[in-house]
Amino acid sequence: MKKIQFGTSDLQAASVILGCMRMNGVEKPAEIIETAYEHGIDFFDHADIYGGGECETIFGKALKETSIKREEIIIQTKCGIRKGMFDFSKEHIISSVEGSLKRLGVDYIDALLLHRPDTLVEPEEVAAAFDQLEAQGKVKYFGVSNQKPMQIDLLKKTVKQPLLANQLQFGIKHTGMIDQGIHVNMTDEASVDHDGSILDYSRLNQMTIQAWSPYQYGFFEGVFIGNETFSELNATLDKIAEKHNCTATGLATAWILRHPAQMQVIAGTMNKGRIAEIAKASEIVLSREEWYEIYRAAGNILP
């Protein structure tokens, strides 16, 4: 398993993360955890809202059924989304972490991310919550999710802990953060910067991008792999995958990991075979030619 430096910390983390959003639909969750761990995936991503908290509870109980020690894995969770609103208040952040700790059955969270941006955020409250959680030893590292540079800088004005990671939707069919950088000085649709140059910002500030929904197109519209709507892309994936002795899913993973931004891929599958093929892909290094061939096959035009 390829390891990456987690933000500016000394932590070396797996380049593939197991996303646990669907864990409440698994018959034998302990086997899923063990399969991931056996293939080098030691990083598990949660959120307080996944399954209404049920996914964290299931994971916590299942982990105890395995021989894996708590300190051998990295547990990450997120908070800030509530029914009909977003909430980055000190009270909610702390209560959310307390709830996650109880459901997961652990004494500390390795990484806490603020989920989707709260426009009513008061950075001083976030800072106070982070200070308390860090001082109590309940959270080791902090980060954000779905945020752009100015929102991150607003938090940094008060928050003293390094913001190490940012979860962003990214994959072969969701390449906006790359497109706008390639189409600089153009006036076509691909040149529109929706994210405030978040890719360059992340590299400059050594923030780890965690790519969520890496195999989806649109906003949860579906999976592009094996989808006849994207015949050219799938033909290209199959051709290059055969060369590297991997699956199309594995290749789609390797495509993300090839980027020098040193991203992590969040794999949300609960299929043991797919977990294995995705983990194996971390060892594949695509050539520049292969990377751009896949990018073009996805329908992207180079200016």
Coordinates of C-alpha atoms in Angstrom, one line a residue:
M1 CA 0.0 0.0 0.0
K2 CA 1.4 3.4 -1.0
K3 CA 1.7 5.7 2.0
I4 CA 1.4 9.5 1.9
Q5 CA 2.2 12.2 4.4
F6 CA -1.0 13.3 6.1
G7 CA -0.9 17.1 5.5
T8 CA 2.0 18.7 7.3
S9 CA 1.9 16.1 10.1
D10 CA 4.4 13.3 10.7
L11 CA 1.6 10.7 10.2
Q12 CA 2.1 8.3 7.3
A13 CA -1.3 7.2 6.1
A14 CA -2.6 4.8 3.5
S15 CA -3.3 6.3 0.1
V16 CA -6.6 4.4 0.0
I17 CA -9.3 5.1 2.7
L18 CA -12.2 2.9 3.4
G19 CA -15.3 5.1 3.5
C20 CA -17.8 3.6 6.0
M21 CA -21.0 5.4 4.9
R22 CA -22.6 2.1 3.7
M23 CA -21.5 -0.1 6.6
N24 CA -25.0 -0.3 8.0
G25 CA -25.9 -2.4 4.9
V26 CA -23.3 -5.1 5.5
E27 CA -24.0 -8.5 7.1
K28 CA -20.5 -9.2 8.4
P29 CA -18.8 -5.8 8.9
A30 CA -15.9 -7.3 10.8
E31 CA -14.9 -9.1 7.7
I32 CA -14.9 -5.9 5.7
I33 CA -12.6 -4.2 8.2
E34 CA -10.3 -7.2 8.3
T35 CA -10.2 -7.3 4.5
A36 CA -9.3 -3.7 4.2
Y37 CA -6.6 -3.9 6.9
E38 CA -5.1 -7.1 5.3
H39 CA -4.7 -5.1 2.1
G40 CA -2.9 -2.2 3.7
I41 CA -5.9 0.1 4.3
D42 CA -5.5 1.3 7.8
F43 CA -7.6 4.5 7.4
F44 CA -11.3 4.5 8.0
D45 CA -13.6 7.5 7.3
H46 CA -16.9 8.2 9.1
A47 CA -19.3 11.0 9.7
D48 CA -21.8 11.5 12.5
I49 CA -24.7 11.5 10.0
Y50 CA -23.9 8.2 8.2
G51 CA -26.8 6.0 8.9
G52 CA -27.9 8.4 11.5
G53 CA -24.9 7.4 13.6
E54 CA -25.6 3.7 13.1
C55 CA -22.5 3.2 10.8
E56 CA -20.2 4.4 13.6
T57 CA -21.9 2.1 16.1
I58 CA -21.6 -0.9 13.8
F59 CA -17.9 -0.2 13.0
G60 CA -17.1 0.1 16.7
K61 CA -18.7 -3.2 17.6
A62 CA -17.2 -4.9 14.5
L63 CA -13.7 -3.7 15.3
K64 CA -13.8 -5.4 18.7
E65 CA -14.6 -8.7 16.9
T66 CA -11.3 -8.5 15.0
S67 CA -7.7 -8.9 16.2
I68 CA -6.9 -5.4 15.0
K69 CA -5.7 -3.0 17.8
R70 CA -7.1 0.5 18.0
E71 CA -3.7 2.1 17.7
E72 CA -3.0 0.2 14.5
I73 CA -5.6 2.1 12.5
I74 CA -6.6 5.7 11.8
I75 CA -10.2 6.6 12.5
Q76 CA -11.5 9.8 10.9
T77 CA -15.0 11.3 11.4
K78 CA -16.8 14.4 10.3
C79 CA -19.4 16.8 11.9
G80 CA -21.3 19.9 11.0
I81 CA -24.3 18.6 9.1
R82 CA -27.6 18.7 10.9
K83 CA -31.2 18.2 9.6
G84 CA -32.0 21.2 7.4
M85 CA -28.8 23.2 8.4
F86 CA -25.1 23.2 8.9
D87 CA -23.6 23.9 12.4
F88 CA -20.0 24.7 13.2
S89 CA -20.8 26.0 16.7
K90 CA -18.6 25.0 19.6
E91 CA -21.5 23.3 21.3
H92 CA -22.3 21.2 18.3
I93 CA -18.7 20.2 17.4
I94 CA -18.0 19.0 20.9
S95 CA -21.3 17.2 21.3
S96 CA -20.8 15.6 17.9
V97 CA -17.4 14.3 18.8
E98 CA -18.6 13.0 22.2
G99 CA -21.3 11.1 20.3
S100 CA -18.9 9.7 17.8
L101 CA -16.5 8.5 20.5
K102 CA -19.3 6.7 22.3
R103 CA -20.7 5.1 19.2
L104 CA -17.2 4.0 17.9
G105 CA -16.3 2.8 21.4
V106 CA -12.9 4.5 21.3
D107 CA -11.1 7.1 23.5
Y108 CA -9.9 9.4 20.7
I109 CA -10.5 10.3 17.1
D110 CA -7.4 10.5 14.9
A111 CA -8.8 13.1 12.6
L112 CA -11.9 15.3 12.7
L113 CA -13.1 17.1 9.6
L114 CA -15.7 19.9 9.4
H115 CA -18.2 18.5 6.9
R116 CA -19.9 21.0 4.6
P117 CA -19.3 24.8 5.0
D118 CA -21.5 26.6 7.5
T119 CA -22.0 30.2 6.3
L120 CA -22.8 31.2 9.9
V121 CA -19.5 29.9 11.1
E122 CA -17.7 31.9 13.8
P123 CA -14.0 30.9 13.6
E124 CA -13.6 31.7 17.3
E125 CA -16.1 29.0 18.2
V126 CA -14.4 26.5 16.0
A127 CA -11.0 27.4 17.5
A128 CA -12.4 27.0 21.0
A129 CA -13.9 23.6 20.2
F130 CA -10.7 22.4 18.6
D131 CA -8.6 23.6 21.5
Q132 CA -10.8 21.8 24.0
L133 CA -10.9 18.5 22.1
E134 CA -7.1 18.6 21.5
A135 CA -6.4 19.4 25.2
Q136 CA -8.6 16.5 26.3
G137 CA -6.9 14.1 24.0
K138 CA -10.1 13.4 22.2
V139 CA -8.9 14.5 18.7
K140 CA -5.4 14.4 17.3
Y141 CA -5.7 16.0 13.9
F142 CA -8.1 18.4 12.2
G143 CA -9.3 19.3 8.8
V144 CA -12.2 20.3 6.6
S145 CA -14.4 18.9 3.9
N146 CA -15.8 20.5 0.7
Q147 CA -14.2 23.9 1.4
K148 CA -12.4 26.3 -0.8
P149 CA -9.3 28.4 0.0
M150 CA -10.9 31.6 1.4
Q151 CA -13.1 29.5 3.7
I152 CA -10.1 27.6 5.0
D153 CA -8.1 30.9 5.4
L154 CA -11.0 32.3 7.4
L155 CA -10.8 29.4 9.8
K156 CA -7.0 29.7 9.9
K157 CA -7.3 33.3 11.2
T158 CA -8.3 31.9 14.6
V159 CA -7.8 28.1 14.6
K160 CA -4.2 27.3 15.7
Q161 CA -4.2 23.6 14.8
P162 CA -3.0 22.8 11.2
L163 CA -5.9 22.0 8.9
L164 CA -4.4 18.9 7.4
A165 CA -7.0 17.5 5.0
N166 CA -9.9 18.6 2.7
Q167 CA -12.4 16.1 1.3
L168 CA -13.4 17.0 -2.2
Q169 CA -15.3 15.2 -4.9
F170 CA -12.8 14.2 -7.5
G171 CA -12.4 11.4 -10.1
I172 CA -12.1 10.8 -13.8
K173 CA -15.6 12.2 -14.4
H174 CA -15.4 15.0 -11.8
T175 CA -12.3 17.0 -12.8
G176 CA -13.3 20.6 -12.3
M177 CA -10.3 21.4 -10.1
I178 CA -8.0 20.2 -12.8
D179 CA -9.9 21.6 -15.8
Q180 CA -9.8 25.2 -14.8
G181 CA -6.1 25.0 -14.3
I182 CA -5.6 23.6 -17.8
H183 CA -7.9 26.1 -19.5
V184 CA -6.3 29.2 -18.0
N185 CA -6.9 32.3 -20.2
M186 CA -9.7 30.6 -22.0
T187 CA -13.4 31.5 -22.0
D188 CA -14.9 28.1 -22.5
E189 CA -16.9 26.2 -19.8
A190 CA -13.9 24.3 -18.6
S191 CA -12.1 27.5 -17.7
V192 CA -14.6 28.4 -15.0
D193 CA -13.1 28.2 -11.5
H194 CA -15.7 26.9 -9.2
D195 CA -13.4 26.1 -6.3
G196 CA -10.9 29.0 -5.9
S197 CA -7.9 27.1 -7.3
I198 CA -8.3 24.6 -4.5
L199 CA -5.9 22.1 -6.1
D200 CA -3.0 24.6 -6.2
Y201 CA -3.9 25.9 -2.8
S202 CA -3.8 22.4 -1.3
R203 CA -0.4 21.7 -2.9
L204 CA 1.0 25.1 -1.7
N205 CA -0.2 24.5 1.9
Q206 CA 0.4 20.7 2.0
M207 CA -3.3 19.9 2.6
T208 CA -4.1 16.4 1.7
I209 CA -7.0 16.1 -0.7
Q210 CA -9.2 13.1 0.1
A211 CA -11.2 12.3 -3.1
W212 CA -14.8 11.2 -2.4
S213 CA -17.1 9.4 -4.8
P214 CA -14.1 8.7 -7.1
Y215 CA -16.0 6.4 -9.4
Q216 CA -19.2 8.5 -9.8
Y217 CA -20.2 11.0 -12.4
G218 CA -22.2 14.1 -11.6
F219 CA -23.6 14.4 -8.1
F220 CA -24.4 10.8 -7.2
E221 CA -25.9 10.2 -10.7
G222 CA -24.2 6.9 -11.0
V223 CA -20.9 5.0 -11.6
F224 CA -19.1 5.6 -14.9
I225 CA -17.2 2.3 -14.9
G226 CA -18.9 -0.2 -17.1
N227 CA -21.5 2.4 -18.0
E228 CA -22.3 2.3 -21.8
T229 CA -22.9 6.0 -21.8
F230 CA -19.1 6.4 -21.4
S231 CA -18.1 3.8 -24.0
E232 CA -14.9 5.6 -25.1
L233 CA -13.7 6.0 -21.5
N234 CA -14.4 2.4 -20.6
A235 CA -12.7 1.1 -23.7
T236 CA -9.6 3.1 -22.7
L237 CA -9.7 2.0 -19.1
D238 CA -10.0 -1.6 -20.1
K239 CA -7.1 -1.3 -22.5
I240 CA -4.8 0.3 -20.1
A241 CA -6.0 -1.9 -17.2
E242 CA -5.0 -5.0 -19.1
K243 CA -1.5 -3.6 -19.5
H244 CA -1.2 -3.1 -15.8
N245 CA -2.9 -6.3 -14.9
C246 CA -5.7 -4.6 -12.9
T247 CA -9.4 -3.8 -13.2
A248 CA -11.0 -0.7 -14.5
T249 CA -11.9 0.3 -11.0
G250 CA -8.3 -0.2 -9.9
L251 CA -7.1 1.9 -12.8
A252 CA -9.6 4.7 -12.0
T253 CA -8.0 4.7 -8.5
A254 CA -4.4 4.7 -9.9
W255 CA -5.4 7.7 -12.1
I256 CA -6.2 9.8 -9.0
L257 CA -3.1 8.6 -7.1
R258 CA -0.9 9.5 -10.0
H259 CA -1.4 13.2 -9.5
P260 CA 1.6 14.7 -7.7
A261 CA -0.8 16.4 -5.2
Q262 CA -0.5 13.2 -3.2
M263 CA -4.2 12.6 -2.7
Q264 CA -6.0 9.9 -0.9
V265 CA -8.9 8.0 -2.5
I266 CA -12.0 7.2 -0.4
A267 CA -13.4 3.9 -1.5
G268 CA -16.9 3.5 -0.3
T269 CA -17.4 -0.1 -1.4
M270 CA -18.4 -2.8 1.0
N271 CA -17.4 -5.6 -1.5
K272 CA -14.4 -7.5 -0.3
G273 CA -13.2 -8.3 -3.8
R274 CA -13.4 -4.6 -4.9
I275 CA -11.6 -3.5 -1.7
A276 CA -8.7 -5.8 -2.7
E277 CA -8.5 -4.5 -6.3
I278 CA -8.6 -0.9 -5.2
A279 CA -5.9 -1.5 -2.6
K280 CA -3.7 -3.2 -5.2
A281 CA -4.1 -0.2 -7.5
S282 CA -2.1 2.0 -5.1
E283 CA 1.0 0.3 -6.4
I284 CA 0.4 1.2 -10.0
V285 CA 2.1 4.3 -11.4
L286 CA 0.6 5.5 -14.7
S287 CA 2.8 7.2 -17.3
R288 CA 2.1 10.8 -18.2
E289 CA 0.8 9.6 -21.6
E290 CA -1.6 7.1 -20.0
W291 CA -2.9 9.7 -17.6
Y292 CA -3.7 12.2 -20.3
E293 CA -5.2 9.5 -22.5
I294 CA -7.7 8.6 -19.8
Y295 CA -8.4 12.3 -19.2
R296 CA -9.2 12.9 -22.9
A297 CA -11.3 9.7 -23.1
A298 CA -13.5 11.1 -20.4
G299 CA -14.5 13.9 -22.8
N300 CA -12.0 16.5 -21.8
I301 CA -10.5 18.7 -24.5
L302 CA -6.9 20.1 -24.2
P303 CA -6.8 23.7 -25.4

